Each structure stands twice: as C-alpha cells, then as structure tokens.
Amino acid sequence: MKKALKYSFWIVGGIFAVGIIIAFWGWRNLMSSPFEITETTYLYVRPMDTEADVRQQLREVTGARTMIGWDLARRIAEFHPRTGRYAVEPGESMFSVFRKLKHGQQAPVRFTIPSVRRLEKLAGVMANKLMLDSADVAFAFSDSIFASNYGYTPATLPALFIPNTYELYWNTSLEAFMERMQRENQTFWENEGRQEAARRMGMSHEEVVTLASIVDEETANNPEKPRVAGMYINRLKTGMPLQADPTVKFALHNDTLRRIRNEHLRVDNPYNTYRNTGLPPGPIRIPSIAGIDAVLRHESHDYLYMCAKEDFSGTHNFAHSYSEHLKNARRYQQALTRRGIR
C-alpha cells in the first residue's frame, strides 16, 4: 500500500511538473516576440480575409520565427478578423498582437489632404492611404446627389477639403471620411475670425475658396498672395472679368500650358474668366490655407492688372492702368520668346 502511494505521488508529481513545463513553454511563446523586424510594421486586414489569411500575412510581413504563440492564443480565444491597419512593433509579444487584432485596436493613418487641381487626383491619394477604391471615390465626387448630401455641387466640392494632416483609420468609409471633412471644415472657418472676415467681404466660404484657388495658381509666393487677392477683388467689385490664365488652363484640361495665346482665350467654357465675368463655378484646385487667408486678409490697393515678372522669379508686376500693364506684358512676352517658350 505504501509502495502504491509512493508511485502515485511520483506520477502526480511528474504530471504536475510536466504541466508546469508546458504552461511555461506556452506562456513564453505567447509573451515573447518571434518577430524579425527592426521597425514598426503594419498588417492590413481586408473585408474578405479569413483567420488563416491574417495568420499568413502576419508571418510574411514580420518574418516570424514561429507561429506557435498565435496558435496557442487561437486555442484560448475565438478570433474573427476585423478590417483595419494594425501595427506590429519590434520586440512585441505575439499575445499583444493577437489581442490588437481580436479587439480591432487599429493604428491610425496620418492622411494629408493635398492641394491638388482635380478631385480625381485626391481620389487616387485617398485610395493609396485608405481602404477605398479610387474609381468609386472619383465617381462619387462627380455625382451631384452625393455632393448635395454635404451641401455642395460637384463644382464646389473642392471647397470642403482643408489641406491639413488628419489621423484616420485605414478602414474609414467614404461617408465617414466626408463627415470628418465637414467637421474639420466647420472648425477651420470658426477659427481665427475667418467666418467673420468672409461675412464682411460679402462672400460665401465657397467663393472665398474659389478665389483662393486662383490666387494659389497665380503665385507660389505666400507674401505676394494678399496683393494678388486684392487685385482680383478690385476686378470683382468693378465688374471687370478676372482674366485669370489658370482658369483657362483648367477649362482646357491642360495644366502644362506655359504660354496662353488668343486661341486659348476663346474657349467656350464657364471656367474661362476671359469670356465670363465673376468667379468661375468652383475652385480650380484645393487651395492652400495660405491662399484662403490671403483672400480673407487681402491687401487694399487700387491695382487692376498684374503680369508675371520677366525675370521668372514667380512674382508679378502690378499696374493701375491698362497702358502700364501692356508694357509689363510686352516685357514678359519677350522674355518667353527669348527662352523659346511657345
């Protein structure tokens, strides 16, 4: 009897010891890092991905030495893939990564709204950064019903987007993205007296942004932008056509034109501000914040004309009279000819 008890003791003790060893082995695999990475790596889980897809991608992007920790965690807890972008840090445990994925603890994307000329380009940038299809986004941007849901038309929709950097989740839907842009737009106009400045000018936000887009196209020199804006505002006040060359390029869908000729000015298009008075139907690009603020804080003067300087510095000669402007324009045209620009 004593001998049997002794054997039982050793058997139980052995089983207990083996259990401890297995538990330690499992704990070590769960809590240690099997990843062969030296910098943060990202895992992208898409709507149709299965648990096996996620496991395989994790192994591939991290060069994991073993997936035992994943398999153990999978036995302990249920796992249903959640779409998103997940960060895997150097030295991070398998259990930590599994928990992020299980609970949808995403790493946000830093997304910058670019100051692009056309919304098709923005759609491409969005698809590159977010879980969106560029063709679907571009189609939505051109759809009047979609734009009206946010208080815009397809022509004025560029005025919604403020070119800042935002933190978003990779799986943000287009609708959620647009709602976020609406909130950011409202905050932008409520800050720094912008809304009141637009009201004093008698202009809507969309009109301010439309003019700012022309100012941005005319000059990249931020200190000069308030003067350029002031000149165009003078033209608007007098009923004079804006005669802005960038609007002609936009109408022609040709942003590479370096020399605007008479045949270009005759294009029958609502964006051609040589043929039409007032502002064009909408912005010709998503303008910079500097461009918007230049319109809101434009310089007060009596200039009605401007022409690029003949030294190609990117700045302009301003004139009060048409005769003075013609002299400036002649010097610039001669400089273009000397450089062989047609």
Tab-separated table of N, CA, C and O in Angstrom, residues 81-132:
chain	number	residue	atom	x	y	z
A	81	PRO	N	-11.592	38.023	-37.813
A	81	PRO	CA	-10.843	39.168	-38.366
A	81	PRO	C	-11.677	40.449	-38.422
A	81	PRO	O	-12.842	40.426	-38.821
A	82	ARG	N	-11.057	41.545	-38.007
A	82	ARG	CA	-11.669	42.865	-38.111
A	82	ARG	C	-10.826	43.696	-39.061
A	82	ARG	O	-9.617	43.812	-38.882
A	83	THR	N	-11.481	44.281	-40.038
A	83	THR	CA	-10.731	45.068	-41.008
A	83	THR	C	-9.975	46.191	-40.312
A	83	THR	O	-10.419	46.729	-39.299
A	84	GLY	N	-8.827	46.524	-40.876
A	84	GLY	CA	-8.069	47.630	-40.297
A	84	GLY	C	-6.584	47.507	-40.554
A	84	GLY	O	-6.100	46.559	-41.180
A	85	ARG	N	-5.886	48.499	-40.060
A	85	ARG	CA	-4.428	48.581	-40.174
A	85	ARG	C	-3.867	48.449	-38.761
A	85	ARG	O	-4.167	49.260	-37.885
A	86	TYR	N	-3.019	47.461	-38.573
A	86	TYR	CA	-2.528	47.143	-37.238
A	86	TYR	C	-1.009	47.212	-37.205
A	86	TYR	O	-0.329	46.696	-38.106
A	87	ALA	N	-0.490	47.837	-36.161
A	87	ALA	CA	0.951	47.997	-36.022
A	87	ALA	C	1.544	46.816	-35.259
A	87	ALA	O	0.982	46.353	-34.264
A	88	VAL	N	2.673	46.336	-35.733
A	88	VAL	CA	3.468	45.316	-35.029
A	88	VAL	C	4.808	45.963	-34.717
A	88	VAL	O	5.538	46.362	-35.630
A	89	GLU	N	5.106	46.087	-33.430
A	89	GLU	CA	6.330	46.764	-33.005
A	89	GLU	C	7.463	45.770	-32.804
A	89	GLU	O	7.232	44.612	-32.425
A	90	PRO	N	8.719	46.198	-33.022
A	90	PRO	CA	9.847	45.315	-32.729
A	90	PRO	C	9.816	44.893	-31.251
A	90	PRO	O	9.603	45.723	-30.369
A	91	GLY	N	10.006	43.603	-30.991
A	91	GLY	CA	10.016	43.112	-29.618
A	91	GLY	C	8.645	42.886	-29.024
A	91	GLY	O	8.533	42.454	-27.865
A	92	GLU	N	7.578	43.169	-29.785
A	92	GLU	CA	6.223	42.991	-29.254
A	92	GLU	C	5.871	41.507	-29.179
A	92	GLU	O	6.281	40.713	-30.034
A	93	SER	N	5.120	41.142	-28.168
A	93	SER	CA	4.751	39.733	-27.997
A	93	SER	C	3.647	39.336	-28.960
A	93	SER	O	2.861	40.171	-29.418
A	94	MET	N	3.573	38.028	-29.225
A	94	MET	CA	2.514	37.510	-30.080
A	94	MET	C	1.148	37.727	-29.439
A	94	MET	O	0.169	38.037	-30.129
A	95	PHE	N	1.092	37.599	-28.112
A	95	PHE	CA	-0.180	37.797	-27.420
A	95	PHE	C	-0.687	39.223	-27.596
A	95	PHE	O	-1.873	39.448	-27.823
A	96	SER	N	0.219	40.202	-27.538
A	96	SER	CA	-0.155	41.604	-27.704
A	96	SER	C	-0.721	41.848	-29.095
A	96	SER	O	-1.739	42.531	-29.256
A	97	VAL	N	-0.078	41.286	-30.111
A	97	VAL	CA	-0.548	41.459	-31.488
A	97	VAL	C	-1.897	40.779	-31.680
A	97	VAL	O	-2.815	41.342	-32.294
A	98	PHE	N	-2.030	39.572	-31.138
A	98	PHE	CA	-3.294	38.836	-31.254
A	98	PHE	C	-4.429	39.639	-30.613
A	98	PHE	O	-5.521	39.729	-31.165
A	99	ARG	N	-4.163	40.219	-29.474
A	99	ARG	CA	-5.184	40.996	-28.767
A	99	ARG	C	-5.590	42.229	-29.579
A	99	ARG	O	-6.774	42.573	-29.650
A	100	LYS	N	-4.622	42.916	-30.176
A	100	LYS	CA	-4.950	44.067	-31.034
A	100	LYS	C	-5.898	43.667	-32.156
A	100	LYS	O	-6.907	44.328	-32.426
A	101	LEU	N	-5.541	42.580	-32.809
A	101	LEU	CA	-6.341	42.128	-33.947
A	101	LEU	C	-7.725	41.655	-33.510
A	101	LEU	O	-8.721	41.919	-34.184
A	102	LYS	N	-7.782	40.973	-32.385
A	102	LYS	CA	-9.061	40.460	-31.888
A	102	LYS	C	-10.016	41.592	-31.535
A	102	LYS	O	-11.220	41.528	-31.810
A	103	HIS	N	-9.476	42.653	-30.929
A	103	HIS	CA	-10.324	43.745	-30.446
A	103	HIS	C	-10.369	44.943	-31.406
A	103	HIS	O	-10.973	45.973	-31.087
A	104	GLY	N	-9.742	44.813	-32.576
A	104	GLY	CA	-9.807	45.894	-33.557
A	104	GLY	C	-9.072	47.150	-33.128
A	104	GLY	O	-9.498	48.263	-33.468
A	105	GLN	N	-7.961	46.992	-32.414
A	105	GLN	CA	-7.189	48.144	-31.935
A	105	GLN	C	-6.228	48.602	-33.030
A	105	GLN	O	-5.053	48.258	-33.043
A	106	GLN	N	-6.753	49.419	-33.926
A	106	GLN	CA	-6.001	49.835	-35.107
A	106	GLN	C	-4.956	50.909	-34.802
A	106	GLN	O	-5.078	51.665	-33.834
A	107	ALA	N	-3.997	51.002	-35.711
A	107	ALA	CA	-3.061	52.126	-35.715
A	107	ALA	C	-3.580	53.141	-36.717
A	107	ALA	O	-3.860	52.794	-37.870
A	108	PRO	N	-3.776	54.399	-36.329
A	108	PRO	CA	-4.317	55.392	-37.268
A	108	PRO	C	-3.339	55.719	-38.391
A	108	PRO	O	-2.128	55.542	-38.263
A	109	VAL	N	-3.889	56.194	-39.484
A	109	VAL	CA	-3.114	56.641	-40.640
A	109	VAL	C	-3.048	58.164	-40.598
A	109	VAL	O	-4.047	58.835	-40.344
A	110	ARG	N	-1.865	58.722	-40.826
A	110	ARG	CA	-1.741	60.177	-40.971
A	110	ARG	C	-1.982	60.506	-42.442
A	110	ARG	O	-1.202	60.128	-43.310
A	111	PHE	N	-3.094	61.191	-42.684
A	111	PHE	CA	-3.523	61.465	-44.056
A	111	PHE	C	-3.519	62.966	-44.303
A	111	PHE	O	-4.175	63.718	-43.579
A	112	THR	N	-2.785	63.383	-45.307
A	112	THR	CA	-2.698	64.803	-45.652
A	112	THR	C	-3.522	65.082	-46.906
A	112	THR	O	-3.329	64.444	-47.940
A	113	ILE	N	-4.455	66.018	-46.789
A	113	ILE	CA	-5.217	66.464	-47.961
A	113	ILE	C	-4.268	67.263	-48.843
A	113	ILE	O	-3.755	68.308	-48.435
A	114	PRO	N	-4.005	66.795	-50.057
A	114	PRO	CA	-3.075	67.530	-50.923
A	114	PRO	C	-3.766	68.679	-51.639
A	114	PRO	O	-4.973	68.644	-51.885
A	115	SER	N	-2.995	69.686	-51.983
A	115	SER	CA	-3.538	70.834	-52.720
A	115	SER	C	-3.502	70.504	-54.207
A	115	SER	O	-2.673	71.008	-54.968
A	116	VAL	N	-4.454	69.632	-54.620
A	116	VAL	CA	-4.458	69.145	-56.000
A	116	VAL	C	-5.426	69.948	-56.867
A	116	VAL	O	-6.332	70.601	-56.370
A	117	ARG	N	-5.208	69.863	-58.180
A	117	ARG	CA	-6.039	70.633	-59.110
A	117	ARG	C	-7.389	69.982	-59.356
A	117	ARG	O	-8.357	70.674	-59.599
A	118	ARG	N	-7.444	68.674	-59.318
A	118	ARG	CA	-8.700	67.999	-59.628
A	118	ARG	C	-8.967	66.910	-58.606
A	118	ARG	O	-8.045	66.266	-58.097
A	119	LEU	N	-10.254	66.683	-58.334
A	119	LEU	CA	-10.626	65.733	-57.297
A	119	LEU	C	-10.328	64.287	-57.681
A	119	LEU	O	-10.248	63.425	-56.808
A	120	GLU	N	-10.144	63.998	-58.980
A	120	GLU	CA	-9.723	62.651	-59.362
A	120	GLU	C	-8.365	62.323	-58.731
A	120	GLU	O	-8.107	61.181	-58.337
A	121	LYS	N	-7.506	63.339	-58.639
A	121	LYS	CA	-6.190	63.147	-58.017
A	121	LYS	C	-6.342	62.879	-56.526
A	121	LYS	O	-5.663	62.007	-55.969
A	122	LEU	N	-7.240	63.608	-55.880
A	122	LEU	CA	-7.499	63.364	-54.458
A	122	LEU	C	-8.013	61.945	-54.260
A	122	LEU	O	-7.620	61.266	-53.304
A	123	ALA	N	-8.876	61.480	-55.149
A	123	ALA	CA	-9.405	60.114	-55.049
A	123	ALA	C	-8.268	59.099	-55.086
A	123	ALA	O	-8.272	58.115	-54.345
A	124	GLY	N	-7.284	59.332	-55.943
A	124	GLY	CA	-6.137	58.432	-56.028
A	124	GLY	C	-5.308	58.432	-54.763
A	124	GLY	O	-4.853	57.374	-54.296
A	125	VAL	N	-5.106	59.609	-54.194
A	125	VAL	CA	-4.342	59.718	-52.943
A	125	VAL	C	-5.091	59.015	-51.812
A	125	VAL	O	-4.485	58.324	-50.984
A	126	MET	N	-6.402	59.184	-51.771
A	126	MET	CA	-7.209	58.541	-50.737
A	126	MET	C	-7.123	57.026	-50.838
A	126	MET	O	-6.984	56.319	-49.831
A	127	ALA	N	-7.200	56.503	-52.067
A	127	ALA	CA	-7.131	55.052	-52.258
A	127	ALA	C	-5.762	54.510	-51.885
A	127	ALA	O	-5.637	53.350	-51.466
A	128	ASN	N	-4.731	55.328	-52.014
A	128	ASN	CA	-3.383	54.910	-51.653
A	128	ASN	C	-3.183	54.845	-50.144
A	128	ASN	O	-2.339	54.091	-49.644
A	129	LYS	N	-3.978	55.620	-49.409
A	129	LYS	CA	-3.814	55.708	-47.955
A	129	LYS	C	-4.910	55.003	-47.172
A	129	LYS	O	-4.706	54.638	-46.015
A	130	LEU	N	-6.083	54.848	-47.774
A	130	LEU	CA	-7.240	54.300	-47.068
A	130	LEU	C	-7.807	53.107	-47.837
A	130	LEU	O	-7.479	52.894	-48.997
A	131	MET	N	-8.669	52.349	-47.169
A	131	MET	CA	-9.264	51.157	-47.781
A	131	MET	C	-10.430	51.574	-48.679
A	131	MET	O	-11.590	51.254	-48.425
A	132	LEU	N	-10.082	52.324	-49.737
A	132	LEU	CA	-11.089	52.850	-50.660
A	132	LEU	C	-10.641	52.577	-52.082
A	132	LEU	O	-9.439	52.447	-52.353
